Every structure is written in C-alpha cells, then in structure tokens.
Coordinates of C-alpha atoms in Angstrom, one line a residue:
X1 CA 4.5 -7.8 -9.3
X2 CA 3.1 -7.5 -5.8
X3 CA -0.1 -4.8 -6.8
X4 CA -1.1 -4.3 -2.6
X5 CA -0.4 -6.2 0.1
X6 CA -2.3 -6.6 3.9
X7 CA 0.3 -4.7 6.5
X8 CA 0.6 -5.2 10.1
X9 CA -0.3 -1.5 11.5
X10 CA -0.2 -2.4 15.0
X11 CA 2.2 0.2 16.1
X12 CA 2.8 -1.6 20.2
X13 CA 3.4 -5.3 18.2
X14 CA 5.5 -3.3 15.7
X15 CA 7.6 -1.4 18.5
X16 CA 7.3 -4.7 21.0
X17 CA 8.4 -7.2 18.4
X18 CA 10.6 -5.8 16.4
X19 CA 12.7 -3.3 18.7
X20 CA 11.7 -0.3 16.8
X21 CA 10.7 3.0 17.5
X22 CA 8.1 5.1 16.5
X23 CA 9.2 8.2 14.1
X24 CA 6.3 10.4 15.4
X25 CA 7.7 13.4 13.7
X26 CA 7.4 12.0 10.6
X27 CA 4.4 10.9 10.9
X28 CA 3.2 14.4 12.0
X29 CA 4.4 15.9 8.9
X30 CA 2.5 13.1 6.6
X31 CA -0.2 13.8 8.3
X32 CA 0.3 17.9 9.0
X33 CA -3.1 19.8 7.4
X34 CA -1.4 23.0 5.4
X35 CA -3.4 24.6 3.2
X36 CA -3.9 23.3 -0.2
X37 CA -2.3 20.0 0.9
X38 CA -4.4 17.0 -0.2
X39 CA -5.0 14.1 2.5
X40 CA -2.5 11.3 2.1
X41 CA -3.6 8.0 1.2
X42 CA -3.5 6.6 4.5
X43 CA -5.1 2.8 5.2
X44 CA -7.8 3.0 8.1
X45 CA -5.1 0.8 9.8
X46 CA -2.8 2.8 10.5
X47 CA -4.6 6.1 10.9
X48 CA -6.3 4.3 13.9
X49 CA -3.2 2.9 15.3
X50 CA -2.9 6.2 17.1
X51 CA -6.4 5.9 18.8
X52 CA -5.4 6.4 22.6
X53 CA -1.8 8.3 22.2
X54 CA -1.3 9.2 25.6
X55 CA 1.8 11.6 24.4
X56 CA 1.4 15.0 23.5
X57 CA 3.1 14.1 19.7
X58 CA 0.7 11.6 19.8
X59 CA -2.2 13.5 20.5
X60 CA -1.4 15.8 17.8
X61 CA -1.4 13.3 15.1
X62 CA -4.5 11.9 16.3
X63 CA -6.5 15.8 16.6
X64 CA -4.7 15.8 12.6
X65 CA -5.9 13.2 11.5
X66 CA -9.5 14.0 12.8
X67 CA -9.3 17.4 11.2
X68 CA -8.6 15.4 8.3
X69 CA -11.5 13.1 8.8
X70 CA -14.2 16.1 9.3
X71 CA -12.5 17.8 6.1
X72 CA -13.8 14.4 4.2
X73 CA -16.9 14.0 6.1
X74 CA -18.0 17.5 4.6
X75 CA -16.9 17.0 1.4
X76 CA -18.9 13.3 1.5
X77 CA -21.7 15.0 2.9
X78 CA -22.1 17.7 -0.1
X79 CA -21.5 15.1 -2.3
X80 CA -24.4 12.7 -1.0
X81 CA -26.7 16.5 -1.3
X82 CA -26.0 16.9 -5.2
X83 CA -26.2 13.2 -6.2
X84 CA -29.4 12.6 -4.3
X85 CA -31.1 15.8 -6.4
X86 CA -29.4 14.5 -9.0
X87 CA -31.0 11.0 -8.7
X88 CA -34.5 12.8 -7.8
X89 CA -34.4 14.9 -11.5
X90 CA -33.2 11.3 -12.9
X91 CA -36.3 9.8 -11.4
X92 CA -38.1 12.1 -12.3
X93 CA -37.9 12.4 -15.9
X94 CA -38.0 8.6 -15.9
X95 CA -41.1 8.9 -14.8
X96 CA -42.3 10.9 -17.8
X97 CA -40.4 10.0 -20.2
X98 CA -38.2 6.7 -20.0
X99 CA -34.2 7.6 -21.9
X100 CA -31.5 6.3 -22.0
X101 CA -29.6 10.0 -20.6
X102 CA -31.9 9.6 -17.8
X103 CA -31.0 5.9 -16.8
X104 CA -27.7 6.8 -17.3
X105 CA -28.1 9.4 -14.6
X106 CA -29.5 7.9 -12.3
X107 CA -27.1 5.1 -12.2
X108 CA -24.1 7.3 -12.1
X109 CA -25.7 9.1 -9.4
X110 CA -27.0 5.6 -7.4
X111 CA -23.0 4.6 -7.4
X112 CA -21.7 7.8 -6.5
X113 CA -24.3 8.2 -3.1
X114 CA -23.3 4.3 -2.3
X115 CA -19.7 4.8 -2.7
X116 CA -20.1 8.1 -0.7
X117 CA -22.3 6.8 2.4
X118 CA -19.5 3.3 2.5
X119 CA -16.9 6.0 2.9
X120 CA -18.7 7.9 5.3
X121 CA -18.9 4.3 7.3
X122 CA -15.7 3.7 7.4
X123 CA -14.9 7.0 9.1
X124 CA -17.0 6.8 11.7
X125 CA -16.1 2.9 11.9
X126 CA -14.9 2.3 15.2
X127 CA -14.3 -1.5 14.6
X128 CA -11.2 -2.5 12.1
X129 CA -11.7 -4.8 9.3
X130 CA -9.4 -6.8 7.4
X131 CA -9.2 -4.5 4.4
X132 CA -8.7 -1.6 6.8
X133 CA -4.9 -2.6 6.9
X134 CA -4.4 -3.4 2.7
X135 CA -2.1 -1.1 0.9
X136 CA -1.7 -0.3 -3.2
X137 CA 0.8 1.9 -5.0
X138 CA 0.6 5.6 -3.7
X139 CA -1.0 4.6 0.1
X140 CA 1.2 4.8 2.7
X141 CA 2.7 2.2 5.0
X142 CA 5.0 2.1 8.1
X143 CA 7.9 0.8 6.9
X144 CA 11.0 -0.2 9.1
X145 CA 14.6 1.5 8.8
X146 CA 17.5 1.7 11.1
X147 CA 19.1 5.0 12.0
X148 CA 22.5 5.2 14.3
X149 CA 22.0 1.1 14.6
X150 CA 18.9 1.9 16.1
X151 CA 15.3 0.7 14.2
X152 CA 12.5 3.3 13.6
X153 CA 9.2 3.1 11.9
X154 CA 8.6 5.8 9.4
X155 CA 5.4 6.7 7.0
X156 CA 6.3 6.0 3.5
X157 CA 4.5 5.7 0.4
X158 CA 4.5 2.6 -1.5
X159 CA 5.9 3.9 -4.9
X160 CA 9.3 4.5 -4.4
X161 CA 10.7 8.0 -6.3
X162 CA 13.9 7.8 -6.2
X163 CA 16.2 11.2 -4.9
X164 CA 17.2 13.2 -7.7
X165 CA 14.2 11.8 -10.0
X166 CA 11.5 14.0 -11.3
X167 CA 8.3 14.1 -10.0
X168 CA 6.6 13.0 -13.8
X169 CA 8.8 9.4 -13.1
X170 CA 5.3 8.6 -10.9
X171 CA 3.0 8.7 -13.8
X172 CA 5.7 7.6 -16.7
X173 CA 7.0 4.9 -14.4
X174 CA 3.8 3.7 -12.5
X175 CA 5.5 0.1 -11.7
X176 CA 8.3 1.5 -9.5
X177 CA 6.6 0.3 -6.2
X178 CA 8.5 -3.1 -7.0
X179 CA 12.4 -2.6 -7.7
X180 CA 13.1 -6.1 -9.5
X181 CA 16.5 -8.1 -8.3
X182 CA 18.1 -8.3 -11.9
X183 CA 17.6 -4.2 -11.9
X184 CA 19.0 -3.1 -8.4
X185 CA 22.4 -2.3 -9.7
X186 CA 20.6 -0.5 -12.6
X187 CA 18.0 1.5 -12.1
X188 CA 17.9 1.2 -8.1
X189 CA 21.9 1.7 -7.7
X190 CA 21.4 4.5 -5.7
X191 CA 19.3 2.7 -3.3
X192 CA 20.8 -0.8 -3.3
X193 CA 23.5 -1.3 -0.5
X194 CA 22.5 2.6 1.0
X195 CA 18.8 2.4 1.8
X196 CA 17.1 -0.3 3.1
X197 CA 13.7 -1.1 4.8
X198 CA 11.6 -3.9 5.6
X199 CA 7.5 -3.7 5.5
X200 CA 5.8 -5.9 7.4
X201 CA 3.0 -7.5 6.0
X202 CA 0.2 -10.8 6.6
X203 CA -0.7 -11.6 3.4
X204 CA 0.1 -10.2 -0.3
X205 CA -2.1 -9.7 -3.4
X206 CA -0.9 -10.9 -7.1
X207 CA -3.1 -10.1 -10.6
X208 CA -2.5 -13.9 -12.1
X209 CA -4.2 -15.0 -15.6
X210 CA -7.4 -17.1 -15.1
X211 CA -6.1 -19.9 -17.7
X212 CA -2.4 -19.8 -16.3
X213 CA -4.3 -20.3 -13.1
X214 CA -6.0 -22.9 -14.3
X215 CA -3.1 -24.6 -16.2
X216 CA -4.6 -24.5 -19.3
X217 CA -4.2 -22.9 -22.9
X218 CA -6.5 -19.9 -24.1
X219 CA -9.7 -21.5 -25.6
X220 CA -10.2 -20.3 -29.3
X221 CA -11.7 -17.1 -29.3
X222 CA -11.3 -16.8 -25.3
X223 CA -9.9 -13.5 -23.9
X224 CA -7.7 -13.6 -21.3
X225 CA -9.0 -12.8 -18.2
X226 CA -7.1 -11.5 -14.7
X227 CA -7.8 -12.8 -10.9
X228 CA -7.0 -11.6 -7.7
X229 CA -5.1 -14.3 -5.8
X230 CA -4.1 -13.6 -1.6
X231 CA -1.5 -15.4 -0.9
X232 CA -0.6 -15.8 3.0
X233 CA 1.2 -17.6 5.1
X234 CA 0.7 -20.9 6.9
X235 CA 0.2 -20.8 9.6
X236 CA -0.4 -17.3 9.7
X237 CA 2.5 -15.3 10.8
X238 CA 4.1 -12.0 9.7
X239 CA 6.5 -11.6 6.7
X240 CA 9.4 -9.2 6.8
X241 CA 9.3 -7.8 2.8
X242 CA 13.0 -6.6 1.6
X243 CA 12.1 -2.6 0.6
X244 CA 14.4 -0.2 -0.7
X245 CA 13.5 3.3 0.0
X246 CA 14.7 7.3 -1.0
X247 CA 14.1 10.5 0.5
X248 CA 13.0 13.0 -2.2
X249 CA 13.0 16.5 -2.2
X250 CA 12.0 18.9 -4.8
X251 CA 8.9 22.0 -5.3
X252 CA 6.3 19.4 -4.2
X253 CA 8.0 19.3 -0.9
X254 CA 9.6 16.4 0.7
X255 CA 8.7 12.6 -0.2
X256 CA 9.5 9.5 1.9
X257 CA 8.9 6.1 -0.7
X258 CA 9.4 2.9 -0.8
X259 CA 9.8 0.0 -3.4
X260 CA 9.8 -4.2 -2.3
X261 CA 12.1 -6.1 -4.2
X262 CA 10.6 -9.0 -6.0
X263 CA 12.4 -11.7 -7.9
X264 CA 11.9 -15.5 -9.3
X265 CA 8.6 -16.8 -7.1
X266 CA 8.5 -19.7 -4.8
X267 CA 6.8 -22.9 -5.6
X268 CA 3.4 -22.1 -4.4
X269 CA 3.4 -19.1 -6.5
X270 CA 4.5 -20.0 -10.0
X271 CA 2.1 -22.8 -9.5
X272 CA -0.7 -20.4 -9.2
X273 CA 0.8 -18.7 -12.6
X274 CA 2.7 -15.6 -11.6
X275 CA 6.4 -15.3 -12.4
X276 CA 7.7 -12.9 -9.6
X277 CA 7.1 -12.3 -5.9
X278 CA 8.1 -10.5 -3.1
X279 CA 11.0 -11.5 -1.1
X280 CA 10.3 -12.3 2.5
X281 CA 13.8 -11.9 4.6
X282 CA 14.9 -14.1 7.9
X283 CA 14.4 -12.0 11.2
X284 CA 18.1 -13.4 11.6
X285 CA 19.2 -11.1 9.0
X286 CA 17.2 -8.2 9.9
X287 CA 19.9 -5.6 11.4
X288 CA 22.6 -6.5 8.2
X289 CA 20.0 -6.0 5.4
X290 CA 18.9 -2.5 7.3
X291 CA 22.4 -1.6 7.6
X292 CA 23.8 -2.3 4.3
X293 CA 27.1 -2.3 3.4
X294 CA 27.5 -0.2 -0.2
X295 CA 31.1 -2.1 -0.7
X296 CA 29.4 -5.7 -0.2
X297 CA 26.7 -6.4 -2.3
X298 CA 27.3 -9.5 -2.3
X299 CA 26.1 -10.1 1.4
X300 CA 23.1 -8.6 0.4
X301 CA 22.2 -10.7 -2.5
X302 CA 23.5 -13.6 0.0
X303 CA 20.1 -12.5 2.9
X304 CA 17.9 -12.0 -0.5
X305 CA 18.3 -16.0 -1.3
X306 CA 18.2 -17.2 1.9
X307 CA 14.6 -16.1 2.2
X308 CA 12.1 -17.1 5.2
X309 CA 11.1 -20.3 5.0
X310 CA 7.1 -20.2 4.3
X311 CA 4.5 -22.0 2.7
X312 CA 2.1 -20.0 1.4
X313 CA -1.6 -21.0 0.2
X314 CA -3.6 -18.6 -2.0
X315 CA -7.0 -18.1 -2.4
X316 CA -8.7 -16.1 -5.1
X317 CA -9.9 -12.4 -3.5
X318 CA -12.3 -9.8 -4.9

C-alpha cells in the first residue's frame, strides 16, 4: 500500500498543464480559522503555492494561512520556554546527583526543543525542499476532479471517509487511504463509477521487508525488519494516480477525502518485494476516468489496465 507519496503542488503547472481550475473556495474553507478548529495537515508545498495571489480569494487564503502560521509559531515558542527549563532542572540535578529520571528528562526535553526549533524553520523557510511537497494518510493534497465537464483542483485529505460512514471508520479503518481494485465494487461501490479523481504525484513511498528486499529468507533468529523504498519515475516526469473520492457530512462538519486505487505491482516493484502499487492512468484517458460512467464499469477497469507506461527505479529513503 502506497503509505505517502511526493505531490506536485505547483498550482500554475497544475492549472497550465492539466486544464484545471483552481477551487479557491474550497480551499478557503480548509484553510478558514474558526474557533476551536485545529490546523489541517497541510504540506509546506501547497500552503506556499499561494505565495503571490494577486486575487482577492487569493489573498485571503494566503493572510489564513499566516494567521495559522503565527498561531503555531506561538504555540512552538511556549513550547521551546518549558523544555529549555525543563532541560536546565534536568542538568541540574545531573550535576548533583547523576539518575536515570534525570537523563531521562533531559533527553525528552533535548528532542522536544530540536523537533520544536526544525518546525519553527520550516515556517519561516522561504526556500522549498523536496519533503516540503510529501504527503501521508490524514495531510491534505490537491487532488483533480471534473465538475460540468470542466477540471477543478480541490483540497482533500488523503484518507478517504466515505459519505454516509461514521467518523470512528478513520481510526477502526486506518488503511482506507488506498481503495484496493478487487474491493471497488465492495466496500468502495459508492465511489466506483461516481467519483473520481486523479492526484498528481513525482515519486511514491512503499514500507518493503529488508529480506524480501534482498531476496532472501529470514536468517534463524533474525526479525524482520521494514525499509522505506522511493520509487520514481525515469526520467522524471509526473504520474496521474487513479483516486476515488467522497464528500462527507456529519457533526464534525464537512469532509473532502480521497483514496488511490492500488492493485497487482509492476515489474520494478514486486522485484523490490511489495505486492501492490498505485495505479498511474494515461493522460489520454484522463476526462473518461473523471467522468465515470456508473452503468460501465467495465470501461473503467479497461483505463485502470492500460496504465502509463513507466519505468520506475527505487531507492531506499529515510
């Protein structure tokens, strides 16, 4: 299953390349700061892809996501105050009298100030980095959909909640950011042949077994142990991932999600020791698989198998 994957967040390639326009009103809501709301797990990507809006809407989003920013910044900077005098009373007493409470403190109180001054960096970051534009289950990503014939980018989270679900399916059914192909006329049949999306994405991140990896048997007494592979595209180019996506209402509010399909891997893939990947559809067949036709599945299983032809090379990430 396809755990995060790097997204374009480019919103003038997105909107040049693809013919799509930009949903600003959803992303206004995502990004909307009511009270009590918690931020939305947002890649630095694509809350900096509105740096220079020249239109009012756009303006907006970007002054939200700033009061959003300074919100964190505060919080990060209270939090650097208590785990620095934290760390100080650790020293302290190490200084006295060496325990084992006291190491524990200050390392707990070390990691927290470095995790807390890296976040603060990458706020005030001006400069983006590749991991700026990597997504995992819960962040949101600008996914593509077609509405009236006509494609829009919309914020959605990847974790796909399905309309009509409860909210609890998030925690009891944590893998539902991939909707697997032999279950999209189960579980997903509400989805399948009514709403479709594509996300577009660089490079994507499998957890693959070091000794299937390897391709080699568990030595006697040897645990098994997981790697992060990339794979991406060569040469690089951009890879349009079959979604399915739902619009969820309920007393949380209102939820736009999404889920990529995976299903049997390609070559490169299973030879690196994972048995599913996401499936990368043609451009050709971009318009029929975001305007699916409920009555023929069959067409849609037809784009799903003839998949972009790509070779991808992996290489094992941190």
């Amino acid at each position: 299953m396809c755990y995060s994957a790097q997204i374009r967040a480019d919103y003038t390639k997105l909107v040049r390349e693809y013919g799509a326009v930009m949903s600003l009103d959803e992303f206004a809501q995502l990004y909307a700061h009511d009270p009590g709301k918690q931020r939305p797990k947002t890649p630095k990507a694509m809350d900096d892809g509105f740096a220079g809006a020249r239109t009012p809407v756009g303006q907006d989003i970007v002054a939200k996501i700033q009061q959003w920013h300074a919100e964190e910044m505060q919080t990060l900077d209270e939090e650097l105050r208590v785990q620095s005098a934290r760390l100080r009373a650790a020293e302290d007493a190490l200084a006295h009298r060496p325990t084992q409470k006291a190491r524990n403190e200050a390392r707990i109180a070390g990691n927290r100030i470095e995790r807390a001054r890296a976040r603060l960096d990458d706020l005030h970051r001006t400069s983006l980095l590749p991991r700026d534009s990597r997504i995992f289950p819960g962040v949101y990503a600008p996914v593509i959909v077609s509405e009236q014939g006509q494609r829009v980018i919309k914020p959605m989270r990847y974790q796909c909640r399905l309309a009509g679900k409860p909210a609890r399916n998030d925690a009891l059914y944590p893998g539902t950011y991939n909707a697997r192909r032999d279950s999209l006329e189960a579980y997903w049949k509400n989805a399948f042949g009514h709403t479709h999306g594509v996300v577009v994405v660089q490079s994507f991140y499998e957890y693959v077994p070091r000794h299937a990896l390897e391709h080699r048997a568990l030595a006697a007494g040897e645990k098994a142990e997981r790697v992060v592979l990339e794979f991406a595209p060569q040469p690089p180019r951009d890879l349009l991932i079959a979604c399915l996506w739902s619009e969820w209402e309920g007393p949380e509010g209102r939820l736009l999600s999404f889920a990529a399909i995976s299903d049997e891997p390609p070559v490169e893939v299973a030879a690196a020791g994972h048995d599913r990947c996401i499936v990368p559809i043609r451009p050709a067949n971009l318009d029929a698989w975001l305007n699916p036709d409920p009555n023929d599945l069959a067409s849609l299983y037809r784009i799903l198998d003839d998949r972009e032809p790509v070779h991808l090379e992996y290489a094992e990430s941190a």
